[in-house]
């Protein structure tokens, strides 16, 4: 019983220390916050991967009311390539996959609010309907992607068929970038040399494999790439092919959203 009590006390102390360290770790004064979304629904209740249009509007209003500046994907690419300055409290809204709700629901919200955003698309899925993430989903067509780009939504890459880049050779990753670029060019969809890693996956723990992949992507023309990491990125960006994004969940409220914008993680001990 005493041993169990000691173990529980040690665990609690460790959690408290971790929470304290996270809470008091300074947030960079000049920083880029990259928020990661997936789908947007017109009504109903959100879930982990789906925010409602109303919730997204509240979040954008919250950001602006607190002095955050929404930037475009092109702004971030120019910062990565040319050193173009970004605002001190820059925020990039990113949406993954390119499902049809990006055109049907997200685009009207962005137009109404005059807000920039980035959409990372899977060209091999465009214009199709298929089982995806637990449901049958329609993916935006080439015409819808063109309309999104013409409205100012930055189109980036999410691999041609949502491939886990931690499991493929570097040359295959480079070929995939070229395939995406070719499809988008032939479809007349303007795009930016930016990539979001599907599943947030790349060989983070294998230094040699990571260097090889990043070099291949750089050689393929990728200027900036986004992982998951739930951290705020200090400016200027030092690791341009490993920019961290923070997941925004549709089943969390505005308080959790505010914490994530500040620190990246929802809880100090997460």
GROMACS .gro file of C-alpha atoms in nm, residues 14-249:
model
  236
   14UNK     CA    1   0.590   1.446  -1.242
   15UNK     CA    2   0.265   1.559  -1.404
   16UNK     CA    3   0.266   1.880  -1.201
   17UNK     CA    4   0.626   1.953  -1.301
   18UNK     CA    5   0.548   1.891  -1.668
   19UNK     CA    6   0.243   2.116  -1.644
   20UNK     CA    7   0.442   2.390  -1.478
   21UNK     CA    8   0.718   2.376  -1.735
   22UNK     CA    9   0.465   2.391  -2.021
   23UNK     CA   10   0.271   2.671  -1.857
   24UNK     CA   11   0.574   2.891  -1.794
   25UNK     CA   12   0.767   2.814  -2.114
   26UNK     CA   13   0.779   3.152  -2.285
   27UNK     CA   14   0.584   3.196  -2.609
   28UNK     CA   15   0.797   3.364  -2.879
   29UNK     CA   16   0.715   3.734  -2.915
   30UNK     CA   17   0.736   3.711  -3.293
   31UNK     CA   18   0.562   3.394  -3.400
   32UNK     CA   19   0.362   3.217  -3.667
   33UNK     CA   20   0.070   3.010  -3.548
   34UNK     CA   21  -0.051   2.755  -3.802
   35UNK     CA   22  -0.395   2.615  -3.722
   36UNK     CA   23  -0.490   2.280  -3.875
   37UNK     CA   24  -0.849   2.204  -3.972
   38UNK     CA   25  -1.004   1.936  -4.190
   39UNK     CA   26  -1.374   1.977  -4.264
   40UNK     CA   27  -1.630   2.251  -4.214
   41UNK     CA   28  -2.003   2.175  -4.171
   42UNK     CA   29  -2.289   2.414  -4.232
   43UNK     CA   30  -2.474   2.322  -3.913
   44UNK     CA   31  -2.512   2.054  -3.649
   45UNK     CA   32  -2.244   1.967  -3.397
   46UNK     CA   33  -1.875   1.948  -3.466
   47UNK     CA   34  -1.653   1.647  -3.408
   48UNK     CA   35  -1.278   1.606  -3.384
   49UNK     CA   36  -1.219   1.662  -3.758
   50UNK     CA   37  -1.518   1.888  -3.831
   51UNK     CA   38  -1.585   2.242  -3.715
   52UNK     CA   39  -1.912   2.416  -3.784
   53UNK     CA   40  -1.921   2.730  -3.996
   54UNK     CA   41  -2.051   2.923  -3.696
   55UNK     CA   42  -1.763   2.805  -3.476
   56UNK     CA   43  -1.509   2.896  -3.744
   57UNK     CA   44  -1.656   3.246  -3.771
   58UNK     CA   45  -1.632   3.287  -3.392
   59UNK     CA   46  -1.270   3.171  -3.397
   60UNK     CA   47  -1.171   3.413  -3.673
   61UNK     CA   48  -1.345   3.696  -3.488
   62UNK     CA   49  -1.166   3.596  -3.166
   63UNK     CA   50  -0.828   3.603  -3.341
   64UNK     CA   51  -0.883   3.944  -3.494
   65UNK     CA   52  -1.021   4.092  -3.172
   66UNK     CA   53  -0.699   3.993  -2.994
   67UNK     CA   54  -0.462   4.144  -3.248
   68UNK     CA   55  -0.368   3.837  -3.449
   69UNK     CA   56  -0.307   3.893  -3.820
   70UNK     CA   57  -0.437   3.631  -4.063
   71UNK     CA   58  -0.182   3.568  -4.337
   72UNK     CA   59  -0.201   3.380  -4.665
   73UNK     CA   60  -0.010   3.074  -4.776
   74UNK     CA   61   0.164   3.292  -5.033
   75UNK     CA   62   0.279   3.523  -4.751
   76UNK     CA   63   0.438   3.227  -4.573
   77UNK     CA   64   0.599   3.096  -4.894
   78UNK     CA   65   0.747   3.441  -4.961
   79UNK     CA   66   0.878   3.452  -4.605
   80UNK     CA   67   1.042   3.111  -4.651
   81UNK     CA   68   1.187   3.187  -4.993
   82UNK     CA   69   1.272   3.555  -4.979
   83UNK     CA   70   1.268   3.649  -4.614
   84UNK     CA   71   0.961   3.867  -4.663
   85UNK     CA   72   0.845   3.979  -4.317
   86UNK     CA   73   0.538   3.838  -4.146
   87UNK     CA   74   0.341   4.020  -3.874
   88UNK     CA   75   0.455   3.950  -3.518
   89UNK     CA   76   0.132   3.764  -3.434
   90UNK     CA   77   0.074   3.593  -3.767
   91UNK     CA   78  -0.183   3.314  -3.800
   92UNK     CA   79  -0.225   3.084  -4.100
   93UNK     CA   80  -0.550   2.889  -4.125
   94UNK     CA   81  -0.495   2.554  -4.301
   95UNK     CA   82  -0.747   2.294  -4.416
   96UNK     CA   83  -0.645   1.944  -4.525
   97UNK     CA   84  -0.766   1.700  -4.792
   98UNK     CA   85  -0.979   1.917  -5.022
   99UNK     CA   86  -1.318   1.760  -4.953
  100UNK     CA   87  -1.614   1.933  -5.120
  101UNK     CA   88  -1.710   2.124  -4.805
  102UNK     CA   89  -1.410   2.347  -4.874
  103UNK     CA   90  -1.600   2.484  -5.173
  104UNK     CA   91  -1.954   2.450  -5.042
  105UNK     CA   92  -1.914   2.572  -4.682
  106UNK     CA   93  -1.565   2.707  -4.614
  107UNK     CA   94  -1.541   2.937  -4.915
  108UNK     CA   95  -1.857   3.139  -4.830
  109UNK     CA   96  -1.727   3.189  -4.474
  110UNK     CA   97  -1.388   3.313  -4.596
  111UNK     CA   98  -1.552   3.545  -4.848
  112UNK     CA   99  -1.792   3.684  -4.590
  113UNK     CA  100  -1.511   3.758  -4.345
  114UNK     CA  101  -1.243   3.852  -4.596
  115UNK     CA  102  -1.014   3.591  -4.442
  116UNK     CA  103  -0.723   3.416  -4.617
  117UNK     CA  104  -0.664   3.043  -4.577
  118UNK     CA  105  -0.471   2.750  -4.722
  119UNK     CA  106  -0.617   2.427  -4.861
  120UNK     CA  107  -0.388   2.125  -4.895
  121UNK     CA  108  -0.536   1.903  -5.165
  122UNK     CA  109  -0.503   1.540  -5.274
  123UNK     CA  110  -0.516   1.566  -5.656
  124UNK     CA  111  -0.573   1.193  -5.709
  125UNK     CA  112  -0.901   1.219  -5.515
  126UNK     CA  113  -1.028   1.537  -5.681
  127UNK     CA  114  -1.378   1.508  -5.825
  128UNK     CA  115  -1.436   1.163  -5.677
  129UNK     CA  116  -1.661   1.025  -5.406
  130UNK     CA  117  -1.505   0.761  -5.185
  131UNK     CA  118  -1.490   0.612  -4.835
  132UNK     CA  119  -1.264   0.839  -4.634
  133UNK     CA  120  -1.216   0.896  -4.263
  134UNK     CA  121  -1.517   0.690  -4.159
  135UNK     CA  122  -1.770   0.810  -4.418
  136UNK     CA  123  -1.831   0.844  -4.792
  137UNK     CA  124  -1.705   1.187  -4.889
  138UNK     CA  125  -1.697   1.391  -5.207
  139UNK     CA  126  -1.375   1.568  -5.297
  140UNK     CA  127  -1.375   1.905  -5.468
  141UNK     CA  128  -1.348   1.892  -5.846
  142UNK     CA  129  -1.087   2.071  -6.055
  143UNK     CA  130  -1.343   2.344  -6.133
  144UNK     CA  131  -1.416   2.391  -5.761
  145UNK     CA  132  -1.045   2.403  -5.679
  146UNK     CA  133  -1.000   2.669  -5.948
  147UNK     CA  134  -1.283   2.871  -5.793
  148UNK     CA  135  -1.123   2.841  -5.449
  149UNK     CA  136  -0.785   2.956  -5.583
  150UNK     CA  137  -0.942   3.244  -5.776
  151UNK     CA  138  -1.114   3.355  -5.453
  152UNK     CA  139  -0.775   3.379  -5.280
  153UNK     CA  140  -0.751   3.042  -5.108
  154UNK     CA  141  -0.390   2.922  -5.130
  155UNK     CA  142  -0.373   2.572  -5.277
  156UNK     CA  143  -0.096   2.350  -5.144
  157UNK     CA  144   0.000   1.983  -5.177
  158UNK     CA  145  -0.105   1.689  -4.959
  159UNK     CA  146   0.053   1.423  -5.186
  160UNK     CA  147  -0.121   1.275  -5.487
  161UNK     CA  148  -0.309   1.002  -5.302
  162UNK     CA  149  -0.260   1.089  -4.934
  163UNK     CA  150   0.064   0.893  -4.897
  164UNK     CA  151   0.247   0.856  -4.566
  165UNK     CA  152   0.583   1.015  -4.653
  166UNK     CA  153   0.756   0.847  -4.360
  167UNK     CA  154   0.725   0.515  -4.544
  168UNK     CA  155   0.849   0.598  -4.897
  169UNK     CA  156   1.198   0.656  -5.043
  170UNK     CA  157   1.300   1.022  -5.091
  171UNK     CA  158   1.295   0.992  -5.469
  172UNK     CA  159   0.935   0.871  -5.456
  173UNK     CA  160   0.838   1.171  -5.244
  174UNK     CA  161   1.001   1.404  -5.499
  175UNK     CA  162   0.821   1.227  -5.783
  176UNK     CA  163   0.493   1.264  -5.595
  177UNK     CA  164   0.544   1.641  -5.569
  178UNK     CA  165   0.607   1.656  -5.944
  179UNK     CA  166   0.293   1.449  -6.011
  180UNK     CA  167   0.080   1.682  -5.798
  181UNK     CA  168   0.226   1.986  -5.972
  182UNK     CA  169   0.161   1.838  -6.316
  183UNK     CA  170  -0.203   1.758  -6.233
  184UNK     CA  171  -0.272   2.103  -6.089
  185UNK     CA  172  -0.105   2.278  -6.383
  186UNK     CA  173  -0.300   2.071  -6.636
  187UNK     CA  174  -0.624   2.139  -6.444
  188UNK     CA  175  -0.552   2.512  -6.442
  189UNK     CA  176  -0.542   2.532  -6.063
  190UNK     CA  177  -0.294   2.793  -5.932
  191UNK     CA  178  -0.095   2.649  -5.642
  192UNK     CA  179   0.183   2.729  -5.399
  193UNK     CA  180   0.505   2.526  -5.343
  194UNK     CA  181   0.388   2.417  -5.000
  195UNK     CA  182   0.323   2.070  -4.860
  196UNK     CA  183   0.132   1.939  -4.560
  197UNK     CA  184   0.255   1.593  -4.457
  198UNK     CA  185  -0.038   1.347  -4.459
  199UNK     CA  186  -0.095   1.225  -4.102
  200UNK     CA  187   0.176   1.474  -4.006
  201UNK     CA  188   0.414   1.187  -4.080
  202UNK     CA  189   0.776   1.203  -4.186
  203UNK     CA  190   1.088   1.031  -4.044
  204UNK     CA  191   1.138   1.258  -3.743
  205UNK     CA  192   1.334   1.007  -3.531
  206UNK     CA  193   1.573   0.887  -3.802
  207UNK     CA  194   1.805   1.180  -3.865
  208UNK     CA  195   1.956   1.042  -4.185
  209UNK     CA  196   1.618   0.952  -4.335
  210UNK     CA  197   1.478   1.290  -4.235
  211UNK     CA  198   1.765   1.477  -4.400
  212UNK     CA  199   1.726   1.270  -4.717
  213UNK     CA  200   1.351   1.335  -4.739
  214UNK     CA  201   1.382   1.708  -4.670
  215UNK     CA  202   1.657   1.741  -4.927
  216UNK     CA  203   1.444   1.558  -5.184
  217UNK     CA  204   1.148   1.786  -5.116
  218UNK     CA  205   1.368   2.092  -5.135
  219UNK     CA  206   1.507   1.968  -5.465
  220UNK     CA  207   1.151   1.917  -5.592
  221UNK     CA  208   1.081   2.284  -5.528
  222UNK     CA  209   0.892   2.268  -5.198
  223UNK     CA  210   0.950   2.599  -5.019
  224UNK     CA  211   0.766   2.527  -4.696
  225UNK     CA  212   0.624   2.207  -4.544
  226UNK     CA  213   0.397   2.158  -4.245
  227UNK     CA  214   0.400   1.884  -3.984
  228UNK     CA  215   0.184   1.840  -3.676
  229UNK     CA  216   0.350   1.931  -3.350
  230UNK     CA  217   0.116   2.163  -3.164
  231UNK     CA  218   0.376   2.432  -3.112
  232UNK     CA  219   0.405   2.801  -3.193
  233UNK     CA  220   0.675   2.874  -3.456
  234UNK     CA  221   0.923   3.150  -3.375
  235UNK     CA  222   0.991   3.401  -3.653
  236UNK     CA  223   1.185   3.406  -3.873
  237UNK     CA  224   1.117   3.041  -3.953
  238UNK     CA  225   1.429   2.834  -3.898
  239UNK     CA  226   1.302   2.488  -4.006
  240UNK     CA  227   1.099   2.571  -4.313
  241UNK     CA  228   1.020   2.213  -4.408
  242UNK     CA  229   0.914   2.126  -4.052
  243UNK     CA  230   0.676   2.408  -3.963
  244UNK     CA  231   0.450   2.297  -3.680
  245UNK     CA  232   0.071   2.309  -3.691
  246UNK     CA  233  -0.180   2.302  -3.408
  247UNK     CA  234  -0.489   2.085  -3.445
  248UNK     CA  235  -0.822   2.264  -3.403
  249UNK     CA  236  -1.097   2.025  -3.298
   0.00000   0.00000   0.00000
